[in-house]
Coordinates of C-alpha atoms and ligand atoms in Angstrom, one line a residue:
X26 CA 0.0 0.0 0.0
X27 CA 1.4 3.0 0.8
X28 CA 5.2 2.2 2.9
X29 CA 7.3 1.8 -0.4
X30 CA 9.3 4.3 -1.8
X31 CA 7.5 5.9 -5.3
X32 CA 6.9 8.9 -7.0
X33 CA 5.1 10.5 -3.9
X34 CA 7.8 9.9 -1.2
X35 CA 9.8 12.9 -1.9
X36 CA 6.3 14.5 -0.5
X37 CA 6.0 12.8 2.8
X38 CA 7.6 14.5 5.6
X39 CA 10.5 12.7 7.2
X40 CA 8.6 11.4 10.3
X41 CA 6.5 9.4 8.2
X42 CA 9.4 7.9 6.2
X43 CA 10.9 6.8 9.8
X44 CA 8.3 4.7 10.5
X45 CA 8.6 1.6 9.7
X46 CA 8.8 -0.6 6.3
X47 CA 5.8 -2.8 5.6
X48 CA 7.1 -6.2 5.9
X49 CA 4.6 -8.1 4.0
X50 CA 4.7 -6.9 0.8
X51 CA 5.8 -9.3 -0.8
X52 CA 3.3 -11.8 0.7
X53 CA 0.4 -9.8 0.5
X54 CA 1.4 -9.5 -3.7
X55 CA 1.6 -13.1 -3.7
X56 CA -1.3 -13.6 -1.7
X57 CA -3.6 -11.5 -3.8
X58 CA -2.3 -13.5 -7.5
X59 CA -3.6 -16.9 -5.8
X60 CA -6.4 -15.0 -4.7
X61 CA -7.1 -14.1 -8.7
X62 CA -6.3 -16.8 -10.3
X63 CA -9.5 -18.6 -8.0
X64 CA -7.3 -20.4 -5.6
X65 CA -9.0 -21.4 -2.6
X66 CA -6.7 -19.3 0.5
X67 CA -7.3 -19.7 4.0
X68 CA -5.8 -16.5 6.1
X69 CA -4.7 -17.6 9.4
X70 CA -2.9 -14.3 9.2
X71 CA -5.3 -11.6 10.9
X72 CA -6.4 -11.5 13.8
X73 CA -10.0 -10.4 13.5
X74 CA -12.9 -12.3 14.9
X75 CA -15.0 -13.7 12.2
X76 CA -18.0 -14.6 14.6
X77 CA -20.8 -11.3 14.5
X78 CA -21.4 -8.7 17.2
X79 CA -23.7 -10.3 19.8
X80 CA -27.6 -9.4 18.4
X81 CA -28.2 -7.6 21.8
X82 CA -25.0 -5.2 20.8
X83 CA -26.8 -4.3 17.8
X84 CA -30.0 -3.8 18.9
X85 CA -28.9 -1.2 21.1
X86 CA -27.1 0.8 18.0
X87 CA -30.4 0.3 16.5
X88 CA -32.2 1.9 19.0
X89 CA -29.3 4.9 19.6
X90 CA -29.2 5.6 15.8
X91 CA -33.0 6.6 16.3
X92 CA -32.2 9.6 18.5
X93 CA -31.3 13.1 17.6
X94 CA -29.5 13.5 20.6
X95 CA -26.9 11.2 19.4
X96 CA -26.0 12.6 16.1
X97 CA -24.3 15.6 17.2
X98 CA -20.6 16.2 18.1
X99 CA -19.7 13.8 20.9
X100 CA -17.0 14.6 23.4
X101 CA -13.6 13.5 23.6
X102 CA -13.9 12.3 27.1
X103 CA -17.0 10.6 26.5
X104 CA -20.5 9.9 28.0
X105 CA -20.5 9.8 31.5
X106 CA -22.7 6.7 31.2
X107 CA -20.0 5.2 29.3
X108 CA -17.1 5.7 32.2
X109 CA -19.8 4.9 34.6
X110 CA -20.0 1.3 32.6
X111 CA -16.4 0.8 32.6
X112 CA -15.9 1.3 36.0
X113 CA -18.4 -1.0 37.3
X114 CA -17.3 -3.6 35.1
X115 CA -13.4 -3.0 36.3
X116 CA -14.9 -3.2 40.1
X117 CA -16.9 -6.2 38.6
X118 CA -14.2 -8.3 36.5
X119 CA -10.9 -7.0 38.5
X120 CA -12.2 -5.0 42.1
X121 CA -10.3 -2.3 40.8
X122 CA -12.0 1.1 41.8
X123 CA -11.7 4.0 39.0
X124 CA -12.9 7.2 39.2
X125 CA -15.2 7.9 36.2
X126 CA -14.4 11.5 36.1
X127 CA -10.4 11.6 36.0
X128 CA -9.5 8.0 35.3
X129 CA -10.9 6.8 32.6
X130 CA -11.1 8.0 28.6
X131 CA -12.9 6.3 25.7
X132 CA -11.2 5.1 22.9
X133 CA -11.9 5.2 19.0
X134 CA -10.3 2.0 19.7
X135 CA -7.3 1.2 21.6
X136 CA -5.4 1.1 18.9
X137 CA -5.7 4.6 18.2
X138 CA -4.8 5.5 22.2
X139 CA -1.8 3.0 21.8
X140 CA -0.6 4.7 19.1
X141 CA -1.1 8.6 20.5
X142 CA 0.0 7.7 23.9
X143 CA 4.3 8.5 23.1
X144 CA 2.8 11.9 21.4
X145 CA 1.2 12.6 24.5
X146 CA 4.1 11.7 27.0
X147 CA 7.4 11.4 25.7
X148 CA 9.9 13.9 24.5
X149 CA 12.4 13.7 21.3
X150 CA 15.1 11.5 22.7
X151 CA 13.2 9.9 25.6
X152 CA 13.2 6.0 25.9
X153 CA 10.1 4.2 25.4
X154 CA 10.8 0.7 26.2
X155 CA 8.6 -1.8 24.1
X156 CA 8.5 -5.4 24.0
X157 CA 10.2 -6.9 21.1
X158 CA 8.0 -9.3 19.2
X159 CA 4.8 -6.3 19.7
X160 CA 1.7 -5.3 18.4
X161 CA 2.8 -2.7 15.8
X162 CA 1.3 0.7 17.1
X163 CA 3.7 0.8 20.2
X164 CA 6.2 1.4 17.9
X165 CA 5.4 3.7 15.3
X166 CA 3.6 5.6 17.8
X167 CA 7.1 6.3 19.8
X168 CA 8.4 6.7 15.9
X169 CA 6.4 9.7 15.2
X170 CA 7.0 11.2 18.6
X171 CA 10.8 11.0 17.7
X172 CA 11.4 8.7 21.1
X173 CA 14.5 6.5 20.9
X174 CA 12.8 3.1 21.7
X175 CA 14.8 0.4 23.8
X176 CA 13.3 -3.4 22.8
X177 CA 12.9 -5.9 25.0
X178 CA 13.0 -8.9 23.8
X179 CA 10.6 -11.8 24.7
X180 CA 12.4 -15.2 24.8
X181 CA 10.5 -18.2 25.5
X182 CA 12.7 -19.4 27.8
X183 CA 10.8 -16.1 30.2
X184 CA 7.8 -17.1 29.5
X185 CA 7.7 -14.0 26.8
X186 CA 7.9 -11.5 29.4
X187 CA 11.2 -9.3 29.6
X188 CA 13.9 -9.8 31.4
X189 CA 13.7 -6.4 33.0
X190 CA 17.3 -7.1 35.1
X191 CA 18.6 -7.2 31.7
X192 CA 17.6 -3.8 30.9
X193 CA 20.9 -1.4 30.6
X194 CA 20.8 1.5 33.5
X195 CA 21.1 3.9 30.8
X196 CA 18.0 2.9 29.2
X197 CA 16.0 2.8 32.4
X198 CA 17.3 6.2 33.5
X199 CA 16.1 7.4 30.2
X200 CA 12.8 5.7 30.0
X201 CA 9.8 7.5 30.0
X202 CA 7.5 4.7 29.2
X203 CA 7.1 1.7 29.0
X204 CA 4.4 -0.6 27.0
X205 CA 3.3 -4.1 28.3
X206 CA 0.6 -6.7 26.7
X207 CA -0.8 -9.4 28.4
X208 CA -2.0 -12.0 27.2
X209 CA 0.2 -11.0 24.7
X210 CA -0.1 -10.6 20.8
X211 CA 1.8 -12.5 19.5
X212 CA 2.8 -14.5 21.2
X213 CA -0.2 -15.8 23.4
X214 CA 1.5 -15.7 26.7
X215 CA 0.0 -14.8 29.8
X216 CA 1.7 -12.5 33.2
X217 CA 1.4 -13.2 36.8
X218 CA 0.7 -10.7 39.0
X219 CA 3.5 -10.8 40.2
X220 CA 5.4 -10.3 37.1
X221 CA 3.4 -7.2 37.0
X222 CA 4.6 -6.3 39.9
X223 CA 8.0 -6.5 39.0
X224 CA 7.2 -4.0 36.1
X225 CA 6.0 -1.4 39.0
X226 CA 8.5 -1.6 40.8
X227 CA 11.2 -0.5 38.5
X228 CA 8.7 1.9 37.0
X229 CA 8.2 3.6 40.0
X230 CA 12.4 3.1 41.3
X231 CA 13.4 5.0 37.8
X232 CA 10.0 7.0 37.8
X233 CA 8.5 6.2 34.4
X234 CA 4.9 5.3 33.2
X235 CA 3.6 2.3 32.4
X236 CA 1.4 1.1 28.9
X237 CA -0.4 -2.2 29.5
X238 CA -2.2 -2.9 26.5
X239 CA -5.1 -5.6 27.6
X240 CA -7.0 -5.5 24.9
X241 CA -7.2 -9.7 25.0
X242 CA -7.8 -10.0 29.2
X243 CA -11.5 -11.8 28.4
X244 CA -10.4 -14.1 25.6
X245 CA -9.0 -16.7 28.1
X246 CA -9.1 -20.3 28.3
X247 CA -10.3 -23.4 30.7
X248 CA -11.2 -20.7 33.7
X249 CA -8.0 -18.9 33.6
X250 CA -8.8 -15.1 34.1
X251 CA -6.2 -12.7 33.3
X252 CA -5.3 -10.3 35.9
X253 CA -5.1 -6.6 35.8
X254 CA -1.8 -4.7 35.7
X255 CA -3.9 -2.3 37.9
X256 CA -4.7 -4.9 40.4
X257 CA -1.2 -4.3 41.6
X258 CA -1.1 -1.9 44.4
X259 CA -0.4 1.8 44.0
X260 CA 0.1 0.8 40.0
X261 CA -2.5 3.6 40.0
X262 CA 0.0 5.8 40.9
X263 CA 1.7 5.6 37.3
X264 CA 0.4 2.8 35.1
X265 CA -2.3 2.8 32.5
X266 CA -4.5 0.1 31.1
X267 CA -6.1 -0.2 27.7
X268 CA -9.3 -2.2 26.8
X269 CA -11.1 -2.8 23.8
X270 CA -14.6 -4.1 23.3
X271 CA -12.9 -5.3 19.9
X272 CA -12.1 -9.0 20.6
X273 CA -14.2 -9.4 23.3
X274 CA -17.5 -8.6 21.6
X275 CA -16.5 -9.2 18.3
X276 CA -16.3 -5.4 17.6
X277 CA -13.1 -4.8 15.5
X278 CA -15.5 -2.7 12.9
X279 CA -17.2 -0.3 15.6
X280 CA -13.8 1.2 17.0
X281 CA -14.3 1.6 20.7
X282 CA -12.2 0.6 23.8
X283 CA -10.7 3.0 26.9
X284 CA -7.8 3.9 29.0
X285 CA -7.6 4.5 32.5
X286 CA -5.6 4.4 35.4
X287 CA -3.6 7.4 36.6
X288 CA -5.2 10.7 36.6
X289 CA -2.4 12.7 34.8
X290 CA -1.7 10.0 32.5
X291 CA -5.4 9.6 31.5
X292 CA -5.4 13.6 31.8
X293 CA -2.6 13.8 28.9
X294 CA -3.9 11.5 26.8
X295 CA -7.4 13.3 26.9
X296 CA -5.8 16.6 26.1
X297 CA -3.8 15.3 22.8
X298 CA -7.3 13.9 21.9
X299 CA -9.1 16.8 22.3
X300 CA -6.4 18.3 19.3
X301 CA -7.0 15.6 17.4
X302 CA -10.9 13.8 17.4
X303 CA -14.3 14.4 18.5
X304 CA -14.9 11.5 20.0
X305 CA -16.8 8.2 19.9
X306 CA -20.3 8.4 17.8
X307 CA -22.6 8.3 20.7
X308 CA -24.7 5.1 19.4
X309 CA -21.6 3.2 19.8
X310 CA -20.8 4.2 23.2
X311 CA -24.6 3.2 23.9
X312 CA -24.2 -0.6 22.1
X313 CA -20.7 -0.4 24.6
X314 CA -23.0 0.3 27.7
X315 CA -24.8 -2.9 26.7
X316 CA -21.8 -4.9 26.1
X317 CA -20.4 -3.6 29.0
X318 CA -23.0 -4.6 31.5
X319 CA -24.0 -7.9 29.4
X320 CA -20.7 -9.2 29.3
X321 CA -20.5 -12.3 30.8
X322 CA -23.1 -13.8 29.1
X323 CA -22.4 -12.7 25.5
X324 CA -18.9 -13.7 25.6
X325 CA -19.6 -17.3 27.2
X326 CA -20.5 -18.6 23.2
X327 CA -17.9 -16.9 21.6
X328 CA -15.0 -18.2 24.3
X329 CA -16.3 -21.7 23.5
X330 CA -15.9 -21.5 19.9
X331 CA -12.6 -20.5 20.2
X332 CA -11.7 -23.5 22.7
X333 CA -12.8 -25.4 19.9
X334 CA -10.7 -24.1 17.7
X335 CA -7.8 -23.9 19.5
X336 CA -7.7 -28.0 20.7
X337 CA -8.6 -28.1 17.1
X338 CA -5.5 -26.3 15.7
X339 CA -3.0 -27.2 18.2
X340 CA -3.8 -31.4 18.2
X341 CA -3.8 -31.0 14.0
X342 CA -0.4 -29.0 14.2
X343 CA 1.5 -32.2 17.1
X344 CA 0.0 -34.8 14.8
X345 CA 2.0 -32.7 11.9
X346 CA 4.9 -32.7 13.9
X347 CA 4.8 -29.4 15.0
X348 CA 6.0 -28.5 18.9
X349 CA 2.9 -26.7 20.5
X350 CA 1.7 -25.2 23.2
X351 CA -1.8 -24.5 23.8
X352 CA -2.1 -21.0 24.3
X353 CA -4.1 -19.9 27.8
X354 CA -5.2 -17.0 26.3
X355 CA -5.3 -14.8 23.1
X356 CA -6.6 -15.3 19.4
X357 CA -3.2 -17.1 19.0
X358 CA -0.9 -20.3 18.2
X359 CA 2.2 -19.0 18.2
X360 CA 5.0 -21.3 17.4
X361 CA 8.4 -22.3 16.0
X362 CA 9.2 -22.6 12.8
X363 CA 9.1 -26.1 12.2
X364 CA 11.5 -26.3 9.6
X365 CA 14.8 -25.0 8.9
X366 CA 13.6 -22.0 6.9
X367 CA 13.1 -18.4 8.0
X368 CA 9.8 -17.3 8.9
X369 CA 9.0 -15.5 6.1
X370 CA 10.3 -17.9 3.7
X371 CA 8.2 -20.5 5.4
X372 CA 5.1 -18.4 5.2
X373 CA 6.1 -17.8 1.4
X374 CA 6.4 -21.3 1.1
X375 CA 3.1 -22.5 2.6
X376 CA 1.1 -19.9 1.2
X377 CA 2.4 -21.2 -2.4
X378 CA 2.1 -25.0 -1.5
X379 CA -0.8 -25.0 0.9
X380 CA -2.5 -21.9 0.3
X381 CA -2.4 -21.0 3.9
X382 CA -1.4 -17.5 5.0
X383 CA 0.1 -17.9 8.6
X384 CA 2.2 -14.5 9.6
X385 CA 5.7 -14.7 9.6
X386 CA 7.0 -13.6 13.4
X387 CA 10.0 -11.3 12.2
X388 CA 6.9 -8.9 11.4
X389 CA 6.2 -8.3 14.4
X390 CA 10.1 -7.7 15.5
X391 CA 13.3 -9.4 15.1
X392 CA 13.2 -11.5 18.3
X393 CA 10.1 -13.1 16.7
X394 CA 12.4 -14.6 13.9
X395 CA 12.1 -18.2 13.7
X396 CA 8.0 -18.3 15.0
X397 CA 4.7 -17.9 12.8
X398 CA 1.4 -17.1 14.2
X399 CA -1.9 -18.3 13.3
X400 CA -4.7 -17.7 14.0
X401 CA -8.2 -18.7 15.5
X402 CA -10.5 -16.6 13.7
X403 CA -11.5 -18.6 11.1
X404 CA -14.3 -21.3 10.5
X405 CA -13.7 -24.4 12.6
X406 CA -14.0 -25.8 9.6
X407 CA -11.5 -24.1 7.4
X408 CA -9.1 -24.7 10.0
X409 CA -9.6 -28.3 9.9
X410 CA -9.0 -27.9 6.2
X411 CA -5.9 -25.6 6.8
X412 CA -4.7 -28.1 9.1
X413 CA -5.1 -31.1 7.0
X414 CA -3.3 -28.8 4.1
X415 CA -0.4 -28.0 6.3
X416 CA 0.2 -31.9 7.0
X417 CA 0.5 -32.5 3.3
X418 CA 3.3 -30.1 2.5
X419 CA 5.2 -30.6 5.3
Ligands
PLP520 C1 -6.4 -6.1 18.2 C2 -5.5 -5.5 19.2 C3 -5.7 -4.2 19.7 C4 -6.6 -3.2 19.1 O1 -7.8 -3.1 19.2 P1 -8.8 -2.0 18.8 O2 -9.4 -1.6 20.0 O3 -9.7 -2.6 17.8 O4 -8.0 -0.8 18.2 C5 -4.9 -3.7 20.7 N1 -3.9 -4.4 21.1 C6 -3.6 -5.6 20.6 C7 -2.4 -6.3 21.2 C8 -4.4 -6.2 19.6 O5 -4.0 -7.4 19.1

């Protein structure tokens, strides 16, 4: 799309052209040929729930979209119904208390907070510490705000959580941020609270903030229930959570999700916003109410898919031969390579042979070299047929 260099590049200004380059070009080319010439291709490659918003979601858009009052200009910070929502369900799901007024702020979704938050925070030159394989925006966020970003890198043998006594002094001293994600993307992996700990305790020894970007916390397996990074105490003091309704409720389209946690934090963010967007369109914020307080029960279907899927996808990939381990949580196999090849020549090669797109793990940072991700949201029945595919050409 837009990354490579061409006739309008000499136009972009050079922030843009430090973000960055597109890593799947080639892929995506080759990807789009089968795709023409009729081939039958199965993406394991995004992660974006195939299964519809919940019906009672959509009724109350329905009923929102009716009203005058919401087709006007909504705020920045939101309705106050809205933080009201989110901070019964964070008493609710975590028996955190938030204060709807300072400490929370809606989200065109998280991704677009993610991405602002270095703008909002961090001065040219500042450290933002990010994890190293991460979700994108954590990165070229901290790009555009000309931030000299520190990875660290998630090795299996942690668990995929950094090492933070590893971290140089220099880069600590310097930090002014630092981004977390638990259950991780993408690598699946789940924090303790305890780890979590950890990362408050050197936050708050070398006095920087704290990112943790739980956008997966309710797509969790076999009981297990993520914790909060907020649930540690006084992480209040200088950490910030983000949510999104995106996984959870099958939402990816609607863009909405939140931040909150510490006042000032949440209190920057909101005044970048305010420069920048008008806030959620209010229907949506009304369908987030619902999904909000209706929770429980709307996810309880979709979670059970997903188990599905996943004992379907990890006991095809062991019969292949492949070393897995179920993931506790996430949208997310993540595993090695099980070949000799790089990542991305692996992907290339199954794509061509299989056509299967699984995403190669170097996109996501170089410490994800030698892993692929796939991913659950897909038909169980196109990933039985992905899975029988792989066996064939490996
Ligand atoms: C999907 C995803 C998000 C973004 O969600 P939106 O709220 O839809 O922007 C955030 N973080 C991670 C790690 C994700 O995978």
């Amino acid at each position: 799309m837009g990354d490579t260099a061409g006739v309008a590049s000499r136009d972009r200004a050079e922030r843009l052209k430090q973000l960055p380059p597109y890593l799947f070009v080639e892929l995506d080319r080759a990807k789009r040929a089968l795709i023409g010439q009729g081939k039958d291709v199965i993406d394991l490659g995004v992660g974006d729930p195939d299964l519809g918003t919940p019906p009672a979601i959509i009724a109350r858009l329905k009923e929102a979209v009716d009203d005058p009052a919401n087709h006007r200009y909504s705020m920045t910070e939101g309705l106050r119904q809205l933080r009201e929502a989110i901070a019964r369900w964070y008493a609710r799901r975590f028996d955190v208390e938030l204060d709807p007024s300072t400490e929370i702020v809606p989200l065109l979704g998280s991704k677009e907070g993610l991405g602002h938050l270095s703008l909002a925070l961090a001065n040219p030159g500042d450290v933002v510490l990010i994890p190293d394989p991460c979700y994108p925006p954590y990165r070229s966020g901290a790009t555009l705000a000309g931030a000299q970003i520190v990875a660290m890198p998630l090795l299996e043998e942690n668990g995929f959580f950094p090492d933070l006594g590893a971290l140089s002094q220099r880069a600590v001293r310097q930090a002014k941020l630092m981004f977390l994600n638990y259950p991780n993307n993408p690598t699946g992996a789940v924090a303790t609270l305890e780890q979590f700990e950890e990362a408050v305790t050197l936050a708050k020894e070398y006095g920087f903030s704290i990112a943790h970007d739980a956008a997966y916390s309710e797509v969790a397996f076999d009981g297990y229930q993520p914790p909060s990074l907020l649930q540690v105490p006084d992480a209040k003091s200088l950490a910030l959570e983000f949510h999104s309704l995106s996984k959870t409720f099958n939402m990816t389209g609607w863009r909405i999700g939140w931040a909150c946690g510490n006042a000032a934090l949440i209190g920057a963010l909101t005044q970048l916003k305010t420069h920048l967007d008008s806030g959620i369109f209010q229907p949506i914020q009304w369908a987030g109410i619902e999904a909000l307080e209706h929770g429980p029960e709307l996810l309880r279907q979709t979670l059970q898919v997903y188990h599905e899927r996943r004992e379907l996808l990890v006991a095809g990939l062991q019969e292949g031969g492949w070393q897995v381990t179920p993931p506790k949580a996430s949208l997310y196999v993540w595993t090695r390579v099980p070949t000799q090849e790089s990542s991305m020549a692996f992907a290339t090669r199954i794509l061509q042979q299989a056509h299967v797109i699984v995403t190669p793990g170097v996109g996501f940072g170089p410490s994800g070299e030698g892993y692929v991700r796939l991913s659950l949201t897909v038909p169980t029945a196109r990933l039985q047929e992905a899975v029988t595919r792989l066996e064939k050409v490996l």
